[in-house]
Amino acid sequence: MTDRKASLSIEGNEQPIELNVRSGTLGQDVIEIAPLLSNNYFTFDPGFATTAPCESEITYIDGANGVLLHRGYPIEQLAANSDYLETCYLLLNGELPDDKTKTEFENIIRMHTMVNRSLENFFSGFRHDAHPMAMLCGVVGAMSSFYHDSMDITDPTHRLITAHRLIAKMPTLAAMCHKHYVGQPYMYPDNSLSYAENFLHMMFGTPCEDKEINPVLAKAMDLIFLLHADHEQNASTSTVRLAGSSGANPFSCIAAGIAALWGPAHGGANQAVIEMLEQIGDEKNIDEYVKRAKDKDDPFRLMGFGHRVYKNFDPRAKVMKKTCDEVLSELGLEDDRLLKIAKRLEKIALEDDYFVEKKLYPNVDFYSGIIMKAIGIPTEMFTAIFATGRTVGWISHWNEMISNPYRIGRPRQLYKGHKQRDYPAKK
Ligand code: SDX
């Protein structure tokens, strides 16, 4: 549709307020509401379910039809034909790289996988059982104290080197969180390995012996990073954009995104799914938990189900489910107890009127935890892995915002507090 006009008539106002309606390449049109302010109105949209705070060319989601495109490419096709680093290049630059460019990009990332030795001192300050997301949030924020050579956010070359450093170093830092948690020595990156192989090497290798990396698990790990790479203006990406709108340095913005992702309603759901399946414990208990999930007075929710945007299946969950079957069969775990509970729970939920009416389908987190558990990744590391995969999405959105004209984000409110009143006179 072409851009067109809307007219808002409000009872008691003589004149309607004229608003512009704009169309994107795909998806919903938007109504530009700036004229409301000069007419002394705000819009009211708790949870920003109906608010588009920006233009973007990076990712498109059609929630009604379960469509997810990264720079126009469907997630199913990227999952089948691409890999995580190629998808990183696509998200950052807008086009798929040719073979030469892809090799150059892989080499650039490879040259930035080590972190400054001083960062190890940050980890020694954490309790041994600190949650990996607490550690990751701290050390990524601290990275802004190391790169004084590239902190001019108006310089595209500084923004690019920062993106490369973050993509390259997140697996190293995430693995260091795990090593600190289990009290083992940190493993340095091995640049002869692929991105996902390197992560598994740093997670499970020890200086005492080389750890054989199963290629099926490495491919599943790469796919988990790829499926988590970006997802439009979700809570953590919106947090990164809002932090970036003040001109804050990119490492602090990514640390803010990590903090927002940690919540169980968002990236913390993958850990919560496993904890829920463990809590259900046996298929015979599923009906009781589904009943609780439907009870308004019971705070229990089926973790890994539902989505703000997808009111159909989450296309990532379909790919994740297929990978889950492949990984568990490779490991001879087809009869995995949690997988059996998960599959039965999914079947029951998808046939239950409550979930059908509310369009609650499994989301990206429902099966990812089972795969990561099968790979041997501890549950507390799941969200740190989500953050590692999502870093490219966060920094791509940050870069898109900073590369174009932007203003500091400053939402308003519907004030429901006291009218002005005077301080009581001293007795
Ligand atoms: C991610 O935004 C993104 O793109 C996020 C993400 C990404 O890649 O960045 O896709 C990653 O965060 C996936 C979502 C992971 N979270 C979970 O799996 C946690 C469980 N899901 C819910 O908490 C919930 O579904 C949300 C948070 C995902 C969505 O919440 P909304 O859009 O605010 O929906 P809602 O809470 O208003 O629920 C609508 C209705 C409610 O009932 P009513 O008040 O209308 O009667 O559905 C019910 C809810 O009670 N409901 C659930 C439910 N999710 C919603 N009931 C039971 N179990 C659930 N999981």
Short mmCIF file of C-alpha atoms and ligand atoms in Angstrom, two decimals:
data_model
loop_
_atom_site.label_atom_id
_atom_site.label_comp_id
_atom_site.label_asym_id
_atom_site.label_seq_id
_atom_site.Cartn_x
_atom_site.Cartn_y
_atom_site.Cartn_z
CA MET A 1 0.00 0.00 0.00
CA THR A 2 1.12 3.58 -0.56
CA ASP A 3 1.41 6.05 2.33
CA ARG A 4 -1.93 7.65 3.13
CA LYS A 5 -3.79 9.74 5.71
CA ALA A 6 -5.79 8.90 8.84
CA SER A 7 -8.07 11.23 10.71
CA LEU A 8 -8.58 10.83 14.46
CA SER A 9 -11.75 12.35 15.79
CA ILE A 10 -11.95 12.69 19.58
CA GLU A 11 -15.19 13.55 21.31
CA GLY A 12 -15.07 17.16 22.56
CA ASN A 13 -12.44 18.18 20.00
CA GLU A 14 -13.65 20.39 17.21
CA GLN A 15 -11.00 19.37 14.68
CA PRO A 16 -9.90 15.78 13.91
CA ILE A 17 -6.17 15.10 14.19
CA GLU A 18 -4.61 14.29 10.82
CA LEU A 19 -2.09 11.43 10.96
CA ASN A 20 0.12 9.79 8.31
CA VAL A 21 -0.15 6.06 7.62
CA ARG A 22 3.04 4.53 6.23
CA SER A 23 3.71 1.14 4.63
CA GLY A 24 6.79 -1.05 4.91
CA THR A 25 8.05 -3.67 2.47
CA LEU A 26 6.14 -6.37 4.35
CA GLY A 27 3.83 -6.55 7.36
CA GLN A 28 1.63 -4.11 9.19
CA ASP A 29 1.40 -0.45 8.19
CA VAL A 30 2.22 2.12 10.86
CA ILE A 31 0.41 5.27 11.98
CA GLU A 32 2.77 8.14 12.72
CA ILE A 33 1.52 9.55 16.02
CA ALA A 34 3.81 12.55 16.52
CA PRO A 35 0.94 15.06 15.87
CA LEU A 36 -0.84 13.66 18.95
CA LEU A 37 1.75 15.36 21.19
CA SER A 38 1.06 18.83 19.77
CA ASN A 39 -2.61 18.07 20.45
CA ASN A 40 -1.63 17.16 24.04
CA TYR A 41 -2.15 13.39 23.77
CA PHE A 42 0.11 10.35 24.34
CA THR A 43 -0.66 6.84 23.10
CA PHE A 44 -1.01 4.12 25.72
CA ASP A 45 0.56 0.77 24.87
CA PRO A 46 1.79 -1.23 27.91
CA GLY A 47 4.24 -3.93 26.75
CA PHE A 48 4.64 -2.13 23.42
CA ALA A 49 2.50 -4.81 21.72
CA THR A 50 1.27 -2.27 19.14
CA THR A 51 4.25 0.07 18.94
CA ALA A 52 6.91 0.25 16.22
CA PRO A 53 9.74 2.36 17.69
CA CYS A 54 11.95 2.18 14.61
CA GLU A 55 12.37 1.27 10.97
CA SER A 56 14.51 -1.79 10.34
CA GLU A 57 15.68 -3.91 7.39
CA ILE A 58 17.20 -6.76 9.40
CA THR A 59 14.48 -9.25 10.40
CA TYR A 60 10.83 -9.69 9.52
CA ILE A 61 8.37 -11.81 11.52
CA ASP A 62 4.86 -12.74 10.39
CA GLY A 63 3.46 -14.11 13.64
CA ALA A 64 0.15 -15.24 12.13
CA ASN A 65 1.85 -17.45 9.55
CA GLY A 66 4.99 -18.52 11.42
CA VAL A 67 7.35 -16.65 9.06
CA LEU A 68 10.85 -15.47 10.12
CA LEU A 69 13.11 -13.78 7.54
CA HIS A 70 16.66 -12.56 8.09
CA ARG A 71 17.42 -9.93 5.41
CA GLY A 72 14.66 -11.65 3.40
CA TYR A 73 15.93 -15.24 3.76
CA PRO A 74 13.55 -17.68 5.56
CA ILE A 75 14.98 -19.15 8.76
CA GLU A 76 14.25 -22.68 7.51
CA GLN A 77 16.47 -22.11 4.45
CA LEU A 78 19.27 -20.55 6.50
CA ALA A 79 19.07 -23.46 8.97
CA ALA A 80 19.31 -25.97 6.10
CA ASN A 81 21.95 -24.24 3.97
CA SER A 82 23.88 -21.66 6.00
CA ASP A 83 25.89 -21.65 9.22
CA TYR A 84 26.12 -19.27 12.15
CA LEU A 85 29.02 -17.12 10.95
CA GLU A 86 27.55 -16.76 7.45
CA THR A 87 24.26 -15.69 9.08
CA CYS A 88 26.22 -13.22 11.24
CA TYR A 89 27.70 -11.69 8.09
CA LEU A 90 24.22 -11.53 6.52
CA LEU A 91 22.65 -9.84 9.56
CA LEU A 92 25.49 -7.33 9.89
CA ASN A 93 25.94 -6.48 6.21
CA GLY A 94 22.58 -7.19 4.56
CA GLU A 95 23.75 -9.70 1.94
CA LEU A 96 25.11 -13.25 1.96
CA PRO A 97 28.91 -13.29 1.47
CA ASP A 98 30.53 -14.94 -1.56
CA ASP A 99 33.00 -17.71 -0.75
CA LYS A 100 36.02 -15.37 -0.60
CA THR A 101 34.24 -12.87 1.63
CA LYS A 102 32.95 -15.63 3.88
CA THR A 103 36.45 -17.02 4.36
CA GLU A 104 37.78 -13.52 5.11
CA PHE A 105 35.00 -12.94 7.66
CA GLU A 106 35.67 -16.28 9.35
CA ASN A 107 39.37 -15.37 9.59
CA ILE A 108 38.59 -11.94 11.06
CA ILE A 109 36.39 -13.51 13.73
CA ARG A 110 39.01 -16.20 14.37
CA MET A 111 41.62 -13.47 15.05
CA HIS A 112 39.50 -11.94 17.82
CA THR A 113 38.51 -15.03 19.84
CA MET A 114 40.95 -14.44 22.71
CA VAL A 115 40.09 -12.04 25.52
CA ASN A 116 42.45 -9.79 27.47
CA ARG A 117 44.06 -11.81 30.28
CA SER A 118 42.93 -9.14 32.78
CA LEU A 119 39.32 -10.22 32.21
CA GLU A 120 40.16 -13.42 34.10
CA ASN A 121 40.51 -11.27 37.23
CA PHE A 122 36.86 -10.24 36.89
CA PHE A 123 35.79 -13.89 37.04
CA SER A 124 37.82 -14.56 40.19
CA GLY A 125 35.71 -11.93 41.93
CA PHE A 126 32.52 -13.95 41.45
CA ARG A 127 31.32 -16.66 43.85
CA HIS A 128 32.05 -20.06 42.30
CA ASP A 129 28.31 -20.66 41.92
CA ALA A 130 27.46 -17.24 40.43
CA HIS A 131 24.89 -17.61 37.64
CA PRO A 132 26.64 -17.45 34.24
CA MET A 133 24.31 -14.63 33.14
CA ALA A 134 25.38 -12.55 36.15
CA MET A 135 29.01 -13.11 35.17
CA LEU A 136 28.42 -12.51 31.46
CA CYS A 137 26.55 -9.28 32.11
CA GLY A 138 29.45 -8.06 34.25
CA VAL A 139 32.36 -8.99 32.02
CA VAL A 140 30.73 -7.82 28.77
CA GLY A 141 30.04 -4.45 30.36
CA ALA A 142 33.66 -4.41 31.55
CA MET A 143 34.88 -4.90 27.97
CA SER A 144 34.17 -1.19 27.43
CA SER A 145 37.20 -0.53 29.64
CA PHE A 146 39.55 -2.37 27.27
CA TYR A 147 38.98 -0.96 23.81
CA HIS A 148 39.81 2.73 23.95
CA ASP A 149 41.04 2.46 20.33
CA SER A 150 37.53 1.92 18.98
CA MET A 151 34.96 3.70 21.11
CA ASP A 152 33.93 6.41 18.63
CA ILE A 153 30.42 5.21 17.78
CA THR A 154 30.21 7.71 14.90
CA ASP A 155 33.13 5.93 13.16
CA PRO A 156 31.87 3.00 11.02
CA THR A 157 35.25 1.24 11.28
CA HIS A 158 35.05 1.41 15.10
CA ARG A 159 31.50 0.02 15.00
CA LEU A 160 32.63 -2.83 12.72
CA ILE A 161 35.64 -3.88 14.82
CA THR A 162 33.42 -3.79 17.91
CA ALA A 163 30.87 -6.06 16.21
CA HIS A 164 33.66 -8.47 15.22
CA ARG A 165 35.13 -8.46 18.75
CA LEU A 166 31.75 -9.16 20.36
CA ILE A 167 30.81 -11.99 17.98
CA ALA A 168 34.27 -13.53 18.39
CA LYS A 169 34.62 -13.18 22.15
CA MET A 170 31.17 -14.11 23.42
CA PRO A 171 31.79 -17.90 23.13
CA THR A 172 35.12 -17.48 24.92
CA LEU A 173 33.51 -15.48 27.73
CA ALA A 174 30.50 -17.82 27.99
CA ALA A 175 32.83 -20.82 28.25
CA MET A 176 34.84 -18.96 30.92
CA CYS A 177 31.62 -18.54 32.92
CA HIS A 178 31.16 -22.31 32.79
CA LYS A 179 34.77 -23.06 33.69
CA HIS A 180 34.57 -20.68 36.67
CA TYR A 181 31.31 -22.35 37.74
CA VAL A 182 32.84 -25.85 37.66
CA GLY A 183 36.21 -24.73 39.03
CA GLN A 184 38.26 -25.82 36.01
CA PRO A 185 41.04 -23.92 34.19
CA TYR A 186 39.95 -21.69 31.32
CA MET A 187 40.52 -23.14 27.86
CA TYR A 188 41.99 -20.86 25.22
CA PRO A 189 40.29 -20.78 21.81
CA ASP A 190 41.74 -23.16 19.21
CA ASN A 191 41.71 -21.32 15.91
CA SER A 192 41.93 -24.52 13.91
CA LEU A 193 38.32 -25.22 14.91
CA SER A 194 35.01 -23.85 13.61
CA TYR A 195 33.01 -21.38 15.72
CA ALA A 196 30.78 -24.03 17.32
CA GLU A 197 33.59 -26.61 17.64
CA ASN A 198 35.69 -23.95 19.38
CA PHE A 199 32.89 -23.24 21.84
CA LEU A 200 32.50 -26.93 22.71
CA HIS A 201 36.30 -27.20 23.00
CA MET A 202 36.40 -24.26 25.46
CA MET A 203 33.41 -25.64 27.38
CA PHE A 204 34.41 -29.29 27.74
CA GLY A 205 38.14 -29.43 26.97
CA THR A 206 40.76 -29.44 29.76
CA PRO A 207 44.51 -28.76 29.64
CA CYS A 208 45.03 -32.40 30.65
CA GLU A 209 43.59 -33.99 27.52
CA ASP A 210 42.08 -33.13 24.15
CA LYS A 211 38.32 -33.56 23.97
CA GLU A 212 37.05 -35.29 20.82
CA ILE A 213 34.32 -33.07 19.34
CA ASN A 214 31.36 -34.97 17.91
CA PRO A 215 30.55 -33.32 14.53
CA VAL A 216 26.81 -33.97 14.99
CA LEU A 217 26.89 -32.07 18.29
CA ALA A 218 29.00 -29.28 16.78
CA LYS A 219 26.49 -28.89 13.96
CA ALA A 220 23.62 -28.85 16.47
CA MET A 221 25.49 -26.20 18.51
CA ASP A 222 26.03 -24.09 15.39
CA LEU A 223 22.33 -24.39 14.59
CA ILE A 224 21.35 -23.33 18.11
CA PHE A 225 23.48 -20.19 17.70
CA LEU A 226 21.94 -19.58 14.25
CA LEU A 227 18.33 -20.02 15.41
CA HIS A 228 18.91 -17.53 18.24
CA ALA A 229 20.78 -14.96 16.12
CA ASP A 230 18.07 -12.33 15.81
CA HIS A 231 14.37 -11.82 16.31
CA GLU A 232 13.25 -8.27 15.42
CA GLN A 233 12.42 -5.87 18.30
CA ASN A 234 12.18 -8.39 21.17
CA ALA A 235 12.66 -7.22 24.76
CA SER A 236 16.46 -7.57 24.85
CA THR A 237 17.01 -6.06 21.39
CA SER A 238 14.74 -3.15 22.29
CA THR A 239 16.80 -2.74 25.48
CA VAL A 240 20.00 -2.56 23.41
CA ARG A 241 18.44 0.04 21.12
CA LEU A 242 17.17 2.14 24.04
CA ALA A 243 20.56 2.01 25.79
CA GLY A 244 22.29 2.85 22.51
CA SER A 245 19.98 5.82 21.90
CA SER A 246 21.72 7.69 24.72
CA GLY A 247 25.07 7.27 22.92
CA ALA A 248 26.29 4.66 25.42
CA ASN A 249 29.19 2.51 24.23
CA PRO A 250 28.22 -0.75 22.47
CA PHE A 251 29.64 -3.06 25.15
CA SER A 252 27.40 -1.44 27.78
CA CYS A 253 24.43 -1.73 25.41
CA ILE A 254 25.07 -5.44 24.87
CA ALA A 255 25.44 -5.91 28.65
CA ALA A 256 22.01 -4.28 29.02
CA GLY A 257 20.64 -6.72 26.43
CA ILE A 258 22.14 -9.65 28.38
CA ALA A 259 20.43 -8.40 31.53
CA ALA A 260 17.04 -8.14 29.79
CA LEU A 261 17.41 -11.57 28.17
CA TRP A 262 17.95 -13.27 31.54
CA GLY A 263 14.28 -13.06 32.56
CA PRO A 264 12.24 -16.33 32.46
CA ALA A 265 9.65 -14.69 30.20
CA HIS A 266 12.39 -14.13 27.62
CA GLY A 267 15.73 -15.89 27.19
CA GLY A 268 15.62 -17.44 30.65
CA ALA A 269 12.77 -19.66 29.42
CA ASN A 270 15.12 -22.35 28.05
CA GLN A 271 16.48 -22.98 31.56
CA ALA A 272 12.92 -22.75 32.94
CA VAL A 273 11.69 -25.37 30.41
CA ILE A 274 14.12 -27.99 31.70
CA GLU A 275 13.33 -27.09 35.31
CA MET A 276 9.62 -27.43 34.46
CA LEU A 277 10.10 -30.82 32.79
CA GLU A 278 12.14 -31.99 35.80
CA GLN A 279 9.34 -30.66 38.07
CA ILE A 280 6.70 -32.58 36.08
CA GLY A 281 8.98 -35.59 36.43
CA ASP A 282 6.76 -38.17 34.77
CA GLU A 283 4.23 -38.30 31.93
CA LYS A 284 1.53 -39.28 34.41
CA ASN A 285 1.81 -35.81 36.02
CA ILE A 286 1.35 -33.83 32.79
CA ASP A 287 -2.43 -33.41 33.06
CA GLU A 288 -2.06 -31.85 36.54
CA TYR A 289 0.47 -29.31 35.27
CA VAL A 290 -1.56 -28.45 32.16
CA LYS A 291 -4.50 -27.83 34.52
CA ARG A 292 -2.33 -25.55 36.66
CA ALA A 293 -1.11 -23.67 33.56
CA LYS A 294 -4.74 -22.88 32.72
CA ASP A 295 -5.63 -21.76 36.25
CA LYS A 296 -5.66 -17.96 36.45
CA ASP A 297 -4.93 -18.11 40.17
CA ASP A 298 -1.92 -20.34 39.69
CA PRO A 299 1.29 -18.53 38.60
CA PHE A 300 2.53 -21.72 36.91
CA ARG A 301 2.91 -21.37 33.15
CA LEU A 302 4.05 -23.89 30.58
CA MET A 303 7.53 -22.57 29.93
CA GLY A 304 8.52 -22.75 26.26
CA PHE A 305 4.93 -22.13 25.19
CA GLY A 306 3.42 -18.93 23.90
CA HIS A 307 4.88 -15.90 22.20
CA ARG A 308 4.03 -12.22 21.93
CA VAL A 309 4.23 -12.30 18.14
CA TYR A 310 3.84 -15.92 16.97
CA LYS A 311 0.17 -16.84 17.11
CA ASN A 312 1.00 -19.88 15.05
CA PHE A 313 4.04 -22.17 15.34
CA ASP A 314 7.47 -20.60 15.96
CA PRO A 315 9.38 -21.70 12.83
CA ARG A 316 12.54 -22.00 14.93
CA ALA A 317 10.84 -24.52 17.23
CA LYS A 318 10.06 -26.77 14.25
CA VAL A 319 13.73 -26.78 13.20
CA MET A 320 14.84 -27.23 16.81
CA LYS A 321 12.50 -30.22 17.26
CA LYS A 322 13.98 -31.95 14.19
CA THR A 323 17.52 -31.28 15.45
CA CYS A 324 16.54 -32.57 18.89
CA ASP A 325 15.54 -35.91 17.38
CA GLU A 326 18.81 -36.06 15.39
CA VAL A 327 21.02 -35.26 18.39
CA LEU A 328 19.27 -37.68 20.74
CA SER A 329 19.38 -40.47 18.17
CA GLU A 330 23.11 -39.79 17.55
CA LEU A 331 23.64 -40.10 21.30
CA GLY A 332 21.35 -43.12 21.65
CA LEU A 333 19.02 -41.10 23.90
CA GLU A 334 15.80 -41.56 21.90
CA ASP A 335 14.16 -42.67 25.12
CA ASP A 336 15.32 -39.58 27.01
CA ARG A 337 12.88 -39.12 29.89
CA LEU A 338 12.58 -35.35 29.49
CA LEU A 339 12.13 -35.63 25.72
CA LYS A 340 9.27 -38.07 26.21
CA ILE A 341 7.61 -35.71 28.71
CA ALA A 342 8.20 -32.76 26.34
CA LYS A 343 6.71 -34.51 23.31
CA ARG A 344 3.67 -35.69 25.26
CA LEU A 345 3.24 -32.24 26.84
CA GLU A 346 3.38 -30.63 23.39
CA LYS A 347 0.79 -33.08 22.02
CA ILE A 348 -1.59 -32.55 24.96
CA ALA A 349 -1.19 -28.75 24.92
CA LEU A 350 -1.76 -28.49 21.17
CA GLU A 351 -5.03 -30.44 21.52
CA ASP A 352 -6.23 -28.52 24.59
CA ASP A 353 -8.88 -25.83 23.90
CA TYR A 354 -7.18 -23.33 26.29
CA PHE A 355 -3.90 -23.43 24.36
CA VAL A 356 -5.62 -23.58 20.98
CA GLU A 357 -7.85 -20.58 21.75
CA LYS A 358 -4.94 -18.55 23.14
CA LYS A 359 -2.72 -19.71 20.25
CA LEU A 360 -0.02 -20.95 22.60
CA TYR A 361 2.46 -22.97 20.55
CA PRO A 362 5.95 -24.21 21.48
CA ASN A 363 8.52 -21.44 20.98
CA VAL A 364 12.26 -21.52 20.30
CA ASP A 365 12.99 -22.36 23.93
CA PHE A 366 10.88 -25.49 24.18
CA TYR A 367 13.27 -27.92 22.52
CA SER A 368 16.57 -26.03 22.67
CA GLY A 369 17.08 -26.93 26.32
CA ILE A 370 16.68 -30.65 25.65
CA ILE A 371 19.32 -30.48 22.91
CA MET A 372 21.73 -28.53 25.11
CA LYS A 373 21.17 -30.91 28.02
CA ALA A 374 21.87 -33.87 25.70
CA ILE A 375 25.10 -32.18 24.54
CA GLY A 376 26.09 -32.03 28.21
CA ILE A 377 25.62 -28.31 28.76
CA PRO A 378 24.54 -27.51 32.32
CA THR A 379 21.08 -25.91 32.60
CA GLU A 380 22.45 -22.71 34.11
CA MET A 381 24.45 -22.12 30.90
CA PHE A 382 21.43 -22.26 28.55
CA THR A 383 20.62 -18.54 28.61
CA ALA A 384 24.30 -17.62 28.29
CA ILE A 385 24.27 -19.64 25.05
CA PHE A 386 21.13 -17.82 23.91
CA ALA A 387 22.98 -14.54 24.64
CA THR A 388 26.02 -15.74 22.67
CA GLY A 389 23.90 -16.50 19.61
CA ARG A 390 21.84 -13.30 19.96
CA THR A 391 24.83 -10.96 20.25
CA VAL A 392 25.02 -10.59 16.45
CA GLY A 393 21.35 -9.55 16.37
CA TRP A 394 21.84 -7.04 19.16
CA ILE A 395 24.92 -5.45 17.58
CA SER A 396 23.32 -5.44 14.11
CA HIS A 397 20.31 -3.53 15.42
CA TRP A 398 22.57 -1.19 17.42
CA ASN A 399 24.66 -0.54 14.31
CA GLU A 400 21.54 0.01 12.16
CA MET A 401 20.28 2.60 14.65
CA ILE A 402 23.61 4.43 15.10
CA SER A 403 24.24 4.46 11.32
CA ASN A 404 21.03 6.42 10.75
CA PRO A 405 19.53 9.55 12.33
CA TYR A 406 18.19 8.70 15.79
CA ARG A 407 16.95 10.39 18.97
CA ILE A 408 17.25 9.33 22.59
CA GLY A 409 14.36 7.05 23.51
CA ARG A 410 12.12 8.68 26.10
CA PRO A 411 8.64 7.10 26.54
CA ARG A 412 5.97 8.96 28.52
CA GLN A 413 3.18 7.68 30.84
CA LEU A 414 -0.43 7.89 31.93
CA TYR A 415 0.01 9.55 35.34
CA LYS A 416 -2.34 8.17 37.99
CA GLY A 417 -0.63 9.57 41.09
CA HIS A 418 -1.50 12.43 43.44
CA LYS A 419 -2.32 15.91 42.18
CA GLN A 420 0.02 18.59 43.54
CA ARG A 421 -0.24 18.94 47.32
CA ASP A 422 1.69 20.98 49.92
CA TYR A 423 4.18 19.70 52.44
CA PRO A 424 2.40 19.64 55.84
CA ALA A 425 3.27 22.66 58.08
CA LYS A 426 5.68 21.81 60.97
CA LYS A 427 3.71 21.30 64.19
C1 SDX B 1 11.52 -15.66 23.81
O1 SDX B 1 9.85 -11.50 21.72
C2 SDX B 1 10.62 -12.41 21.21
O2 SDX B 1 10.84 -12.53 20.01
C3 SDX B 1 11.24 -13.36 22.22
C4 SDX B 1 12.04 -14.51 21.64
C5 SDX B 1 13.30 -14.04 20.93
O3 SDX B 1 13.81 -14.80 20.08
O4 SDX B 1 13.82 -12.94 21.29
O5 SDX B 1 11.24 -15.25 20.74
C6 SDX B 1 12.52 -15.46 22.74
O6 SDX B 1 11.54 -14.94 24.76
C7 SDX B 1 10.45 -16.71 23.61
C8 SDX B 1 9.41 -16.73 24.77
C9 SDX B 1 10.02 -17.52 25.93
N1 SDX B 1 9.13 -17.39 27.11
C10 SDX B 1 8.43 -18.45 27.59
O7 SDX B 1 8.37 -19.55 27.03
C11 SDX B 1 7.73 -18.19 28.92
C12 SDX B 1 6.29 -18.72 28.85
N2 SDX B 1 5.54 -17.87 27.92
C13 SDX B 1 4.81 -16.76 28.49
O8 SDX B 1 5.36 -16.18 29.63
C14 SDX B 1 4.24 -15.82 27.44
O9 SDX B 1 3.68 -16.60 26.48
C15 SDX B 1 5.16 -14.81 26.78
C16 SDX B 1 5.91 -14.01 27.76
C17 SDX B 1 6.13 -15.51 25.87
C18 SDX B 1 4.27 -13.90 25.93
O10 SDX B 1 3.53 -13.15 26.80
P1 SDX B 1 2.40 -12.11 26.28
O11 SDX B 1 2.48 -11.90 24.83
O12 SDX B 1 2.45 -10.91 27.17
O13 SDX B 1 1.11 -12.92 26.49
P2 SDX B 1 0.31 -12.94 27.84
O14 SDX B 1 1.26 -13.18 28.98
O15 SDX B 1 -0.56 -11.73 27.89
O16 SDX B 1 -0.59 -14.25 27.65
C19 SDX B 1 -1.76 -14.19 26.86
C20 SDX B 1 -2.66 -15.21 27.51
C21 SDX B 1 -2.81 -15.00 29.02
O17 SDX B 1 -4.09 -15.47 29.38
P3 SDX B 1 -5.29 -14.35 29.53
O18 SDX B 1 -4.82 -13.31 30.53
O19 SDX B 1 -5.47 -13.75 28.12
O20 SDX B 1 -6.47 -15.14 30.00
O21 SDX B 1 -2.09 -16.54 27.35
C22 SDX B 1 -1.76 -17.06 28.65
C23 SDX B 1 -1.78 -15.90 29.64
O22 SDX B 1 -2.15 -16.36 30.92
N3 SDX B 1 -0.42 -17.65 28.51
C24 SDX B 1 -0.04 -18.80 29.03
C25 SDX B 1 1.28 -18.98 28.60
N4 SDX B 1 1.66 -17.94 27.86
C26 SDX B 1 0.61 -17.11 27.82
N5 SDX B 1 -0.70 -19.72 29.79
C27 SDX B 1 0.02 -20.81 30.13
N6 SDX B 1 1.31 -21.08 29.78
C28 SDX B 1 1.95 -20.17 29.01
N7 SDX B 1 3.21 -20.42 28.63
#
